[in-house]
Each structure stands twice: as C-alpha cells, then as structure tokens.
mmCIF file of C-alpha atoms and ligand atoms in Angstrom:
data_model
loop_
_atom_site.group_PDB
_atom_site.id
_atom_site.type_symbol
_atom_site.label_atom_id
_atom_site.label_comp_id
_atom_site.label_asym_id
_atom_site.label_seq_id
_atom_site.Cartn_x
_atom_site.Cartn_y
_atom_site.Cartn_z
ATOM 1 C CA UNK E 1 0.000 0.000 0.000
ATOM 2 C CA UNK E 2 1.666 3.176 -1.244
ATOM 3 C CA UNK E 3 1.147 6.344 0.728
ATOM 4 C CA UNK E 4 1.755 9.938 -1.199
ATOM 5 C CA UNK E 5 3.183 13.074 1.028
ATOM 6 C CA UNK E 6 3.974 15.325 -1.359
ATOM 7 C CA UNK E 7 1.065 15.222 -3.661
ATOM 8 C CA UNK E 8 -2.163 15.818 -4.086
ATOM 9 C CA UNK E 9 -4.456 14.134 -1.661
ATOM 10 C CA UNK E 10 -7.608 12.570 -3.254
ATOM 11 C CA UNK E 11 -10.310 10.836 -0.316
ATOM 12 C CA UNK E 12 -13.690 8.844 -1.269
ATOM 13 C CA UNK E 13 -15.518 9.227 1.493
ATOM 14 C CA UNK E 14 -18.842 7.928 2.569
ATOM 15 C CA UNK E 15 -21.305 9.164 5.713
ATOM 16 C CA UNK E 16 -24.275 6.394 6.397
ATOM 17 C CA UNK E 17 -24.651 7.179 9.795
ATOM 18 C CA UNK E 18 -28.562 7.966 9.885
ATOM 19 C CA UNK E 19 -31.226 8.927 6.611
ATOM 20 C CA UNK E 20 -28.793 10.310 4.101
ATOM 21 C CA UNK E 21 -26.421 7.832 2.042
ATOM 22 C CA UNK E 22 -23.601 10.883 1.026
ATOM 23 C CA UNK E 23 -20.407 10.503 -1.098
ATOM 24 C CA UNK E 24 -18.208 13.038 -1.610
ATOM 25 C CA UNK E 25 -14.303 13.074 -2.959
ATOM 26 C CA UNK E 26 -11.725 15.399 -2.285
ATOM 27 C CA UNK E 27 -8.520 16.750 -3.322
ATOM 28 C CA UNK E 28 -6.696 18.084 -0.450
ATOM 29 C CA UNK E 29 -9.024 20.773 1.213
ATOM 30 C CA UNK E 30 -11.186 21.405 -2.008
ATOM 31 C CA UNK E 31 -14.280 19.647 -2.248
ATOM 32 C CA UNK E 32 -14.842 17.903 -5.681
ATOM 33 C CA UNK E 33 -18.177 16.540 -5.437
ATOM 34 C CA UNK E 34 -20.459 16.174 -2.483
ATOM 35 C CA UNK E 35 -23.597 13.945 -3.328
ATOM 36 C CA UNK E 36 -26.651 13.440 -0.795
ATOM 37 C CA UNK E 37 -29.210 10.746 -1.864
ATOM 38 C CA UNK E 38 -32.163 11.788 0.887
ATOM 39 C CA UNK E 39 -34.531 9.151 1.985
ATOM 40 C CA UNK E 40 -37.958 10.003 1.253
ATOM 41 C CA UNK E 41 -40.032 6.863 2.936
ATOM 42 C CA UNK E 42 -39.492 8.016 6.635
ATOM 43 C CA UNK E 43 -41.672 11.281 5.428
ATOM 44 C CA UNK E 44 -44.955 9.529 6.471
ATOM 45 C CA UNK E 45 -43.403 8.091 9.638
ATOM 46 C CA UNK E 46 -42.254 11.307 11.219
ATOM 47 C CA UNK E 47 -39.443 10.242 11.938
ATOM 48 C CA UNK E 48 -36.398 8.027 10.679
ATOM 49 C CA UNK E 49 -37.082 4.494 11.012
ATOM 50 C CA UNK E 50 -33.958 2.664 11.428
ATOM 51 C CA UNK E 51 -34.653 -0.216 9.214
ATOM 52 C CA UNK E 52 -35.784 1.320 6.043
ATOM 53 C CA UNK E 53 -33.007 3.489 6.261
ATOM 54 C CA UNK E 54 -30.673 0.976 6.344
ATOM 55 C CA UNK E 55 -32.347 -0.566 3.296
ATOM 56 C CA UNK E 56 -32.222 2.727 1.232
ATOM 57 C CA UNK E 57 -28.615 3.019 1.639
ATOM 58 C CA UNK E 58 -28.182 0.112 0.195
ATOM 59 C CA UNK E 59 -29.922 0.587 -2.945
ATOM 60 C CA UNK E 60 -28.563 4.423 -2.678
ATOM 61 C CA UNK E 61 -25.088 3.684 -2.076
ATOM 62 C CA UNK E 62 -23.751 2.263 -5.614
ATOM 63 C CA UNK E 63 -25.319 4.712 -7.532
ATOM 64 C CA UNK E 64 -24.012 7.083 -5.706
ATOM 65 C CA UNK E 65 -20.468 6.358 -5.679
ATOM 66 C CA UNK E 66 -20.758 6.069 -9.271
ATOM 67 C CA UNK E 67 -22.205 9.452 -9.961
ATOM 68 C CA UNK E 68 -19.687 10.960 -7.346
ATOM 69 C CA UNK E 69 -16.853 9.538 -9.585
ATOM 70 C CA UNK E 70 -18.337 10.328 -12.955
ATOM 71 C CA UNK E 71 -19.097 14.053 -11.629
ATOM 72 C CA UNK E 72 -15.631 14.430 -10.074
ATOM 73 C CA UNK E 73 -13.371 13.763 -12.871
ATOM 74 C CA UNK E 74 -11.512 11.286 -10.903
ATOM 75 C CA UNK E 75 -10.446 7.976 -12.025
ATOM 76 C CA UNK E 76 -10.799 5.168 -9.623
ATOM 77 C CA UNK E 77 -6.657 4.485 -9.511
ATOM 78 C CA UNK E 78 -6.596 8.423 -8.772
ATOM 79 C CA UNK E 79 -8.295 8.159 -5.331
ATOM 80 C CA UNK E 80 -5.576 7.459 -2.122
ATOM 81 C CA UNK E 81 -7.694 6.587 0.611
ATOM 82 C CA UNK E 82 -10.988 5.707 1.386
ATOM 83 C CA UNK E 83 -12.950 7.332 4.621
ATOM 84 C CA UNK E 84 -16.189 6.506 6.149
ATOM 85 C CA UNK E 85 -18.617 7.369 9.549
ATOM 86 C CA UNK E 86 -17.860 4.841 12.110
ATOM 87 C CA UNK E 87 -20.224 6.266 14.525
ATOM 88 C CA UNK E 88 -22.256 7.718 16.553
ATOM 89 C CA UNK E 89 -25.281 6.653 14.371
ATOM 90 C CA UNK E 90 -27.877 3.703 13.575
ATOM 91 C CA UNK E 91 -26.195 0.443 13.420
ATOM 92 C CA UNK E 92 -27.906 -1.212 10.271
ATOM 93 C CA UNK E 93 -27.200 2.569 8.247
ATOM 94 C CA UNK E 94 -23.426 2.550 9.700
ATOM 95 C CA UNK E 95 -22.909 -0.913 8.538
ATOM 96 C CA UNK E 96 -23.848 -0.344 4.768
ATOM 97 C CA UNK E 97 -21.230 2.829 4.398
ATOM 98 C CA UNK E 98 -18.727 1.022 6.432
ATOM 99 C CA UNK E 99 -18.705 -2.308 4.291
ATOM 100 C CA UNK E 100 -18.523 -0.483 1.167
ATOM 101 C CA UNK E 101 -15.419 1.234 2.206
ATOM 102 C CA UNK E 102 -13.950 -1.571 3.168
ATOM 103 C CA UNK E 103 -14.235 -3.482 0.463
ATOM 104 C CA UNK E 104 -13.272 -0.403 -1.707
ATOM 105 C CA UNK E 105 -10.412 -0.161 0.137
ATOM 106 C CA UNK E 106 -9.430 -3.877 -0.182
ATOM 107 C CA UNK E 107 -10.425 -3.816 -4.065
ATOM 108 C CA UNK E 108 -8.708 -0.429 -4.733
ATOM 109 C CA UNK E 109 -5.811 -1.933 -1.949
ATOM 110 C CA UNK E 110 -6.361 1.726 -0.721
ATOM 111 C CA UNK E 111 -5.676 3.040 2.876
ATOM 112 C CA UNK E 112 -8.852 2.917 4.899
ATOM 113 C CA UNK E 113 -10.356 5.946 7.285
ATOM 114 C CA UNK E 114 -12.559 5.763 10.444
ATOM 115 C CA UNK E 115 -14.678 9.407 11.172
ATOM 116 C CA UNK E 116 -16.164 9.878 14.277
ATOM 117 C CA UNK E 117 -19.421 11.590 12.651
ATOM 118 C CA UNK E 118 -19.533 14.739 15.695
ATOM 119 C CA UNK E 119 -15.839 15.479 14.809
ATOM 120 C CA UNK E 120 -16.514 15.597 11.241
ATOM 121 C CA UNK E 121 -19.755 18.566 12.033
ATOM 122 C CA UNK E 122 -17.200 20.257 13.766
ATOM 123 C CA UNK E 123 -14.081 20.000 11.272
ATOM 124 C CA UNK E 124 -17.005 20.931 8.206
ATOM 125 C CA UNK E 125 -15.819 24.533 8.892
ATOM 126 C CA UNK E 126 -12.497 23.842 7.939
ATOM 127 C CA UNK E 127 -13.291 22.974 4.441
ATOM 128 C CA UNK E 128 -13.461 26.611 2.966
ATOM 129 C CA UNK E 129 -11.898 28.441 5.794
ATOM 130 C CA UNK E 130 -8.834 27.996 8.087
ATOM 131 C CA UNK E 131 -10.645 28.596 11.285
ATOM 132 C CA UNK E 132 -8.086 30.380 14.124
ATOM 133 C CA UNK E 133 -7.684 27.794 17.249
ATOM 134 C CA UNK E 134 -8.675 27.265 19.942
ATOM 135 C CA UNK E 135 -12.334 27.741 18.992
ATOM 136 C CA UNK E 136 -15.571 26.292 20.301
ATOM 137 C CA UNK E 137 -18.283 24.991 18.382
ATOM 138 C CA UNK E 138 -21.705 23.871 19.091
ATOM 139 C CA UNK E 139 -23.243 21.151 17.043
ATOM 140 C CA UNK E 140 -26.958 20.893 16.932
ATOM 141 C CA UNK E 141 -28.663 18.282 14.625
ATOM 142 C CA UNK E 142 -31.035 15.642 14.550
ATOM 143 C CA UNK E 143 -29.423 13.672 17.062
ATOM 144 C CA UNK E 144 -27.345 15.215 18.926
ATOM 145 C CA UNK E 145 -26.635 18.615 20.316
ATOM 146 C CA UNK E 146 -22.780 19.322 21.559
ATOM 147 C CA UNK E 147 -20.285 21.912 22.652
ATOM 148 C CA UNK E 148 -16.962 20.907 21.848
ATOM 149 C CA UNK E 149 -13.258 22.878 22.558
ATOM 150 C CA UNK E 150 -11.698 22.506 19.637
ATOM 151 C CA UNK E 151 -7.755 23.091 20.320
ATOM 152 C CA UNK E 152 -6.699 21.983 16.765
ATOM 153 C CA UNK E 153 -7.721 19.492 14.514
ATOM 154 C CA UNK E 154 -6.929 16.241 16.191
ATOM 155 C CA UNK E 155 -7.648 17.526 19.959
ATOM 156 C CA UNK E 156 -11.613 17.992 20.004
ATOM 157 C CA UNK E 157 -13.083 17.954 23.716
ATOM 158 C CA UNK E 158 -16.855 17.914 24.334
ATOM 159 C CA UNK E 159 -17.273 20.373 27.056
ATOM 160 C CA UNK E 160 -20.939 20.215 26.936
ATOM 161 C CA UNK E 161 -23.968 17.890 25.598
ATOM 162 C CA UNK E 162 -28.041 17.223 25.887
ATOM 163 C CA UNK E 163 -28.714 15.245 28.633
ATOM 164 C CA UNK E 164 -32.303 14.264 26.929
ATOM 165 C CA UNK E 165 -33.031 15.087 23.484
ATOM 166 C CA UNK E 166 -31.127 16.782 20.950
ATOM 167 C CA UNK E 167 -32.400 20.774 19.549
ATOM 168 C CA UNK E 168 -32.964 19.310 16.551
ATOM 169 C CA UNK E 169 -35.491 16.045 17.380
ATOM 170 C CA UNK E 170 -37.449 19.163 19.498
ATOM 171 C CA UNK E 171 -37.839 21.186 15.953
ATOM 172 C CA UNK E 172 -39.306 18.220 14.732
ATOM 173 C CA UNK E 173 -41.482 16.372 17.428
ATOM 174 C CA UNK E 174 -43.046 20.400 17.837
ATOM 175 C CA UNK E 175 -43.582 20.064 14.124
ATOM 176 C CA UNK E 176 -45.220 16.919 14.710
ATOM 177 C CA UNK E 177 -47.858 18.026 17.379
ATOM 178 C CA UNK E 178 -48.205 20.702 14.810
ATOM 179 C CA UNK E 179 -49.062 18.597 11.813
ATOM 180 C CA UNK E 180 -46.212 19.354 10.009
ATOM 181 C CA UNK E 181 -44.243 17.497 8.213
ATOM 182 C CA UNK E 182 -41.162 15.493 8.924
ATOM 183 C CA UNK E 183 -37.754 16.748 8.974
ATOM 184 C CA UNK E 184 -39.848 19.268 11.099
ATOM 185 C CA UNK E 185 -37.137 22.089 11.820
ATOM 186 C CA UNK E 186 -37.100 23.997 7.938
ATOM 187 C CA UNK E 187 -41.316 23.429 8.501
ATOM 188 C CA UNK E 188 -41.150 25.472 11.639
ATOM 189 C CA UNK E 189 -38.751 27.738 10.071
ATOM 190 C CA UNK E 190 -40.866 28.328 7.034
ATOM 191 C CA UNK E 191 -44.357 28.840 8.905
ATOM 192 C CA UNK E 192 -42.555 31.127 11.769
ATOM 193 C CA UNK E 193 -42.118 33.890 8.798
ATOM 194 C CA UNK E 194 -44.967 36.378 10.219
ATOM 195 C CA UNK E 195 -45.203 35.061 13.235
ATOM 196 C CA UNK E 196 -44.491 37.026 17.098
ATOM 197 C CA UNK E 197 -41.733 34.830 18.334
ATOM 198 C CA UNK E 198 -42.794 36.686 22.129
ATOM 199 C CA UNK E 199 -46.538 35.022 21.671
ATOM 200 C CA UNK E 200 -45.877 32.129 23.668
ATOM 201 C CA UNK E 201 -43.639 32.031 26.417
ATOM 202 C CA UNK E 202 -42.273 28.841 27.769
ATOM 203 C CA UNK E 203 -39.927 27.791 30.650
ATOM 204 C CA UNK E 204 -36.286 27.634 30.276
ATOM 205 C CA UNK E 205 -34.733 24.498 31.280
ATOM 206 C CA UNK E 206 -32.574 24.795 34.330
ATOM 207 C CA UNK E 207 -29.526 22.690 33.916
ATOM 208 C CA UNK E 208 -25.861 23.721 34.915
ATOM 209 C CA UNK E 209 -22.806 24.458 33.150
ATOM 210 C CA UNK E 210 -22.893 24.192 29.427
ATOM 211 C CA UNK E 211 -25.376 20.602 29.144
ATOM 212 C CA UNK E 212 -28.603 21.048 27.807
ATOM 213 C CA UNK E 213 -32.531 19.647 28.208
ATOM 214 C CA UNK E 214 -34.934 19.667 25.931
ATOM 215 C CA UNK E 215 -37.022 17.063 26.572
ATOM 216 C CA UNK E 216 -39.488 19.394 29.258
ATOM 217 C CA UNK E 217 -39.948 22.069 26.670
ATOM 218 C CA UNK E 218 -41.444 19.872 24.124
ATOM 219 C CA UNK E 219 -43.623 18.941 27.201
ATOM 220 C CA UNK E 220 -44.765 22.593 27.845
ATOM 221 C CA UNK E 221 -44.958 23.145 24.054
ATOM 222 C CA UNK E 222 -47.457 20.148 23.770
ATOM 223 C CA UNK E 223 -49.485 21.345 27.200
ATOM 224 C CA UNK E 224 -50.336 24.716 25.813
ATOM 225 C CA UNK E 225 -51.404 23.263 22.300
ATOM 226 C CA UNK E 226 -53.777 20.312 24.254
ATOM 227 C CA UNK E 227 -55.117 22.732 26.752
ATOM 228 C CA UNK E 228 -55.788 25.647 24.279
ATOM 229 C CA UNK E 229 -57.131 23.298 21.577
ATOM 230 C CA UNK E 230 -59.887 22.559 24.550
ATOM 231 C CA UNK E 231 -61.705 25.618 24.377
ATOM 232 C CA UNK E 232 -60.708 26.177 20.482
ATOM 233 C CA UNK E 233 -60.477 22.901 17.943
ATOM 234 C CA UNK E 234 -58.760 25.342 15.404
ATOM 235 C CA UNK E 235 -56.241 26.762 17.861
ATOM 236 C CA UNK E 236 -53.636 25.337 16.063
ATOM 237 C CA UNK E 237 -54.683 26.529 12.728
ATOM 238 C CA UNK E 238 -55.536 30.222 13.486
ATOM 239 C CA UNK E 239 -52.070 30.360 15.154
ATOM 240 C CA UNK E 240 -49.753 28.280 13.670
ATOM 241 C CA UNK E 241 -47.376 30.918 12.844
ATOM 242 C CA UNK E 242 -46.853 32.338 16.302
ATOM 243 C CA UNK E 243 -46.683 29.103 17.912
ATOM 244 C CA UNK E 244 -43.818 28.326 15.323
ATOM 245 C CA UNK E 245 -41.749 31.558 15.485
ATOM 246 C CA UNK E 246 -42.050 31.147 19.731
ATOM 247 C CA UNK E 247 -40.960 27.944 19.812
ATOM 248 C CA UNK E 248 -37.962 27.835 17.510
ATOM 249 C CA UNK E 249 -36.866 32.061 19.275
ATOM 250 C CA UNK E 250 -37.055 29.579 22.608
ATOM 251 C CA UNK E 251 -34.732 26.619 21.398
ATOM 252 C CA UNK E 252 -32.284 29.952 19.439
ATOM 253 C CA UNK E 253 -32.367 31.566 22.545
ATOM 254 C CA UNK E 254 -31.108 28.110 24.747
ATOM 255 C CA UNK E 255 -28.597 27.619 22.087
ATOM 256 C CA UNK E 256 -26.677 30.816 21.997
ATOM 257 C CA UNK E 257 -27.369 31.029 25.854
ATOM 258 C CA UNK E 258 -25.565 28.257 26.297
ATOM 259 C CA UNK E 259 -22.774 29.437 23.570
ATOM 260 C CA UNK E 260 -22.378 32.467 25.564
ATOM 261 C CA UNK E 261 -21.705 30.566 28.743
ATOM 262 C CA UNK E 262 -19.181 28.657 27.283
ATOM 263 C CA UNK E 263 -17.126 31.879 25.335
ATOM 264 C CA UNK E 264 -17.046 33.258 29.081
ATOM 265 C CA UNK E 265 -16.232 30.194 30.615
ATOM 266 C CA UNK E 266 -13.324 29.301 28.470
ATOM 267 C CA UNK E 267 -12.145 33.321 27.826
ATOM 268 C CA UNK E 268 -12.195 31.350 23.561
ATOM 269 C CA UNK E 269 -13.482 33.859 21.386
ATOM 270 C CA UNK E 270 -13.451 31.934 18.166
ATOM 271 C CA UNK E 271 -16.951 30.078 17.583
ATOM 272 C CA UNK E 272 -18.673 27.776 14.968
ATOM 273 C CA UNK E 273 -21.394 26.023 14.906
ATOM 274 C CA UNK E 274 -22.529 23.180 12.810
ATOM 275 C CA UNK E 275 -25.488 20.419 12.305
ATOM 276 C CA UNK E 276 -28.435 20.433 10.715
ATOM 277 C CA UNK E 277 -30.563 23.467 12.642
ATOM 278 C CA UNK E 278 -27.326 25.369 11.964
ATOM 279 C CA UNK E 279 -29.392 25.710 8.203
ATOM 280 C CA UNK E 280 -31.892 27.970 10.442
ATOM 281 C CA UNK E 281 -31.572 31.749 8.873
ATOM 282 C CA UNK E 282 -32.669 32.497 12.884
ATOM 283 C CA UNK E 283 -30.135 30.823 14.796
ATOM 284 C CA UNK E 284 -27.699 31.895 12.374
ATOM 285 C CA UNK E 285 -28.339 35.823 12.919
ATOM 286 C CA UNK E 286 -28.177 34.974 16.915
ATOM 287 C CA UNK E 287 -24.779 33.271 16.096
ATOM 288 C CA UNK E 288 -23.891 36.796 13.811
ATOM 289 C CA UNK E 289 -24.990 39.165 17.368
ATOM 290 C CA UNK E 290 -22.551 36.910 19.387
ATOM 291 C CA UNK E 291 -19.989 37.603 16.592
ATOM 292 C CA UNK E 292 -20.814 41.648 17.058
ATOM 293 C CA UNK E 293 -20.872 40.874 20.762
ATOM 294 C CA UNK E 294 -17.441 39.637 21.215
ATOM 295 C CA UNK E 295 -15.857 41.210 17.906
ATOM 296 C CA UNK E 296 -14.802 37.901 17.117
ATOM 297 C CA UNK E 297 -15.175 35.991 13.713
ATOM 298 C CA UNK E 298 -17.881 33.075 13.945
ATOM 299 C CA UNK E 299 -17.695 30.422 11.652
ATOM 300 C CA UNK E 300 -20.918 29.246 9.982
ATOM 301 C CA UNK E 301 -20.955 26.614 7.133
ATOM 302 C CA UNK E 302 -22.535 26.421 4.166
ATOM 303 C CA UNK E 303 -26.039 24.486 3.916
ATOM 304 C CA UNK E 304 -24.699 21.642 2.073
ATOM 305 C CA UNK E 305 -22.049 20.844 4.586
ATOM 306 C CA UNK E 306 -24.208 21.928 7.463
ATOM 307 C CA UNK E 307 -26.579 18.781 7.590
ATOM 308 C CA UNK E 308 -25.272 15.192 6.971
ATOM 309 C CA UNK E 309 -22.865 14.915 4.560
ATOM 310 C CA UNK E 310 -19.874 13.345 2.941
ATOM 311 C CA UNK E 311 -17.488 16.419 2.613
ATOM 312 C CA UNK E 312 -17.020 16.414 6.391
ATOM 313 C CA UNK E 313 -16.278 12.918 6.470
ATOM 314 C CA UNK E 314 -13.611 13.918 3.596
ATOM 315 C CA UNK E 315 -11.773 17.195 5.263
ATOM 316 C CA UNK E 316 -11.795 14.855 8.333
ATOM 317 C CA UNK E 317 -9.748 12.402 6.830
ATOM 318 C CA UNK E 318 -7.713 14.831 4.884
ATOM 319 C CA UNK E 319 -6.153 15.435 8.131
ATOM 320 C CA UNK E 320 -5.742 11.955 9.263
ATOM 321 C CA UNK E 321 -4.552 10.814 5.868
ATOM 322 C CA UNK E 322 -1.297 13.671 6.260
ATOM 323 C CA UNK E 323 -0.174 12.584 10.131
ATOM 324 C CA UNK E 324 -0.995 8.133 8.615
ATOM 325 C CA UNK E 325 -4.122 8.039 11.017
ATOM 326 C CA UNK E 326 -5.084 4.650 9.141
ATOM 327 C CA UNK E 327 -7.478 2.051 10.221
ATOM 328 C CA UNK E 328 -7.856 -1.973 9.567
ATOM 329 C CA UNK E 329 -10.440 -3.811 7.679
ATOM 330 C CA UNK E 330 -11.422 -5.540 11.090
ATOM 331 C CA UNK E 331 -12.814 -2.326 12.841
ATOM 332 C CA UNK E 332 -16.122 -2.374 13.703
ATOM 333 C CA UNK E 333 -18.942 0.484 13.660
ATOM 334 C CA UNK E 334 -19.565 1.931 17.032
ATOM 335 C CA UNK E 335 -23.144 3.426 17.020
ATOM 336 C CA UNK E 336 -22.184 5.046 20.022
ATOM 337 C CA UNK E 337 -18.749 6.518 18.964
ATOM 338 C CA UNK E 338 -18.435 8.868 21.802
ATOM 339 C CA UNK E 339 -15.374 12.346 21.672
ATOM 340 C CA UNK E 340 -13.337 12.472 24.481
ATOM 341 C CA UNK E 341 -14.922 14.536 27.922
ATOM 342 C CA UNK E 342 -12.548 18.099 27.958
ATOM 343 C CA UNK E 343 -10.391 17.223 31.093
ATOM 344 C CA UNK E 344 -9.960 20.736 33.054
HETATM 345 P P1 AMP G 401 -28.604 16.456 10.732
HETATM 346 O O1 AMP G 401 -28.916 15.384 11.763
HETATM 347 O O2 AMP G 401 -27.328 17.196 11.020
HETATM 348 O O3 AMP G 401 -28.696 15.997 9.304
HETATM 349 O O4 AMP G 401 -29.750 17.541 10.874
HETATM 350 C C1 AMP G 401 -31.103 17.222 10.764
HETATM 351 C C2 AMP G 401 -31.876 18.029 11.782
HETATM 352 O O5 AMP G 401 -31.749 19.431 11.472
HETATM 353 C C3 AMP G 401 -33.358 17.734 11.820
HETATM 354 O O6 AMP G 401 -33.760 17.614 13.170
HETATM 355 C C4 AMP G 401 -33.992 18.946 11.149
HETATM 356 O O7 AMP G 401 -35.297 19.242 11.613
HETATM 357 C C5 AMP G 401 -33.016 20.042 11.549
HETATM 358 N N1 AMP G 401 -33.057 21.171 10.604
HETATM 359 C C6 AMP G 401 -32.775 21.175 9.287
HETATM 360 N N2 AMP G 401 -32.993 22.388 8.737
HETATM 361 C C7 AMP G 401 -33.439 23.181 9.751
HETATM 362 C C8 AMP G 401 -33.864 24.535 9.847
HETATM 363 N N3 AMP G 401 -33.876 25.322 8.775
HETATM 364 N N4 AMP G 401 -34.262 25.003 11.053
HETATM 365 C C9 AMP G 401 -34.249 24.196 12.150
HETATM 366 N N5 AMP G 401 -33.864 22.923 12.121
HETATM 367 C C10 AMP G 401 -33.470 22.402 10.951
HETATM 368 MG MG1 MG G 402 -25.445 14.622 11.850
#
C-alpha cells in the first residue's frame, strides 16, 4: 500500500450514519463533489425508522459512488484513501457505508479511514476556511446537540452535551404536534415567517454548566397546544405561525445562551457552529450578534455541509490521511462513537 506526502491528496468518502447515504471526494481541502441521496419513505413516519433506512442506503449507495466519480473527474486508480462514519449513528445505516469502504479499500488496496461523525460537524468549517484555534463549536442536529473545545484538529473535547433530546429532534417532534411534516425544523422555520416569536412564552430548562434539556420544553410546548385546543379545535390553525416563530426564538435563545456561557467560561473567542438546525436563517443571525458581541469571527458553514454529509467525512480524513491516522479492515462500527470529555 503506497502512501503519497507530497502530492495531491484525493479521499472517497462515505457518511451512512442515519437517513442520508452521502459521497463526496476530495482533493486536499477542495471539495470535488459532495452527493446526498435523501430518503424520502421516513416522510410519512415522522421520523427516521432505522430499518428502512438501512435498506435505502443500500440501494442508494452504488449509484451514488458512481455518480460521485463520474461528476468528479476522478479515475478510480486516482483516489488514495478511502474514509467513512464509524459512529455515533444507527447500526444497520453505519454498517452499509462502512462495508462499502472496506471493500473499496481492499479492491482499490487503498488506505482505509474511520470518522467519528460529531468530529466531522465540527471539522465541516475547515473545508473553505482555516478557522483560528482554539475555537468552540456547538453542534446541533437531529441527534445530537454538543459543545466541543476545539484546540486543533486532532484535539476535540466535548465540554458540553443534551442530557435528553437533541435541539434538533425538538424542531421536529413540535412540528409533529403541529401537523407538520417530517424533517420538522425547515417546517417550523418556514411557517414562523410572520409570526411574534414573544406570543408564547415557555420555561427555560434549568440545567448547569454548558449541558442542555430539551425534553421538558417539548412537554410545555405540547401542554399549551392540548389545553388551548380545549376551548378552540382550530387553535392550532388560526395560530400556527406564532406558535412556530415562539418555539424555535425559545430553542435559538437556549442555544446561543448556552454558547455564551461557554465563550465566558473558556475566555475562547473563536466560535462555529454546525449540524443540521445550523441551516436555520434564525439561529444563524443569533450566532452573527454573538460575533458583534465579542468582535470575534464566527464560523458558519454552508447548507450543504451543514446537515449530513460526505465532505465532512472527507476534510476529516484529509487530516488523518497527512499525520498516517489509518485504520484496519477488522474495525467495527460503534453506534455510540463517543469524543473524548474536555479534562480541566
Ligand atoms: P442532521 O442530523 O445534522 O442531518 O440535521 C437534521 C436536523 O436538522 C433535523 O432535526 C432537522 O429538523 C433540523 N433542521 C434542518 N434544517 C433546519 C432549519 N432550517 N431550522 C431548524 N432545524 C433544521
Ligand atoms: Mg449529523
């Protein structure tokens, strides 16, 4: 197995941890191609059902691959190492990405790459900026939401994490009691437009340091709707937009609360953020005001590499690929592929 230094740096990499089968290949930090095959069958569920996600990416994942190469330019004998997501994620959707690259990588006799799927949301800013370190960076998705320390590209320290549900599941089970559809948070989004985010006030919850709850403001948010809908079977209806521009200014606000806390704590100016719900136009103006606040330079991807993707997977193991950060054929998925705890 021959390993370049010198030369251009071309990664296949693959992300299968959850709904989306992505492929995206890279030379060095530029981003060729990034492809995202999304999974329309959990629509009607409202929510991802592990199963049938695992079964999409397997009849997503050649096609993809193949239309990654064909769009890229790249031949085949071009590429120098093959990445995927080892974890966190769903086991049966982790297993489809991870046996593909392995067998690429055996095939191709290619160097193989693990990616913890959290580092790679965090590392997605580095792929059209060189961010200044230390910096911290809170990633909110659908499944997880996470501060991390981020003293340079291979030390990345969770410093604080949901101890319930994630921001992003809350966008979309309050979507859900809405009637909305599923992925619920750009729903909420769009329907908050003339809303009064100050309509509906709700409890903050009341958890130390920089860990978060969310799991007793979706219980507030669904109290209000059942005990107004009492009195008023259209409450939802006439007030759909309030209720959606309060309840996504409530999660913003425990976000960038949060965000704050953790600037002051630290005395790290630097910020990013990352995730799915980092798409939200909202959150990303609060994230701009912290920027003001702190005259500081926040870093805020683009959409594409904002939710689930396959270019984070590749900057991630650009940087492993330089410092030989290679893995076997016999490692397994870990669905709960935990960062290391920030030690003070
Ligand atoms: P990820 O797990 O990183 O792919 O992100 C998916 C999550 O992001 C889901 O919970 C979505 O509801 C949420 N999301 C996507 N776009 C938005 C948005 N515009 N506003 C709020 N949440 C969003
Ligand atoms: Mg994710």
């Amino acid at each position: 197995m021959s390993i370049k230094v010198n030369k251009d740096i071309i990664i296949l990499a693959i992300e299968s941890s959850c709904d989306d089968t992505s492929v995206a290949i890279s030379k060095n930090k530029e981003i060729l191609v990034n492809i995202v095959a999304n999974q329309k069958v959990h629509k009607e569920y409202g929510g991802v059902v592990p199963e049938l996600a695992s079964r999409e990416h397997q009849k997503n994942i050649v096609p993809t691959i193949s239309l990654a190469i064909k769009m890229s330019k790249i031949s085949k004998d071009q590429i120098d190492a093959i990445a995927f997501t080892r974890g966190p994620g769903l086991m049966g959707s982790l297993l489809v990405g991870a046996s593909f690259a392995k067998s690429l990588s055996i095939s191709l006799k290619k160097p193989l790459i693990e990616i913890n799927h959290m580092e790679a949301h965090v590392l997605a800013n580095c792929i059209d900026e060189d961010p200044v370190f230390p910096f911290i960076c809170l990633t909110v998705s659908g499944g997880h939401t996470q501060i991390v320390r981020v003293e340079n590209v291979n030390q990345i320290e969770v410093i604080g994490e949901t101890i319930d549900d994630s921001a992003g599941e809350t966008f979309d089970k309050c979507a859900k009691m809405l009637g909305l559809n599923y992925p619920g948070g750009p729903e909420i989004e769009k329907n908050s437009k003339h809303g009064n985010h100050l309509a509906f006030s709700f409890t903050h919850p009341k958890v130390d340091g920089l860990n978060f709850s969310f799991s007793g403001l979706k219980t507030n948010f669904m109290r209000l709707i059942q005990n107004k809908s009492i009195n008023n079977p259209s409450f939802i209806q006439h007030r759909l937009s309030d209720l959606c521009a309060s309840i996504q200014y409530t999660i913003i606000q425990i976000l960038t609360n949060k965000l704050d806390l953790a600037i002051r704590k630290y005395n790290v100016k630097n910020i990013a953020i990352s995730g799915g719900v980092a798409a939200n136009q909202e959150f990303r103006k609060a994230i701009i005001s912290l920027e003001k606040k702190y005259n500081t330079k926040a870093l805020i991807p683009k959409k594409e590499y904002s939710t689930d993707n396959a270019a984070m997977i590749a900057i991630s193991s650009y940087y492993k690929y330089r410092t030989s950060q290679f893995t076997k054929t016999s490692i397994n998925v870990d669905p709960r592929y935990k960062l290391k705890q920030y030690d003070q």
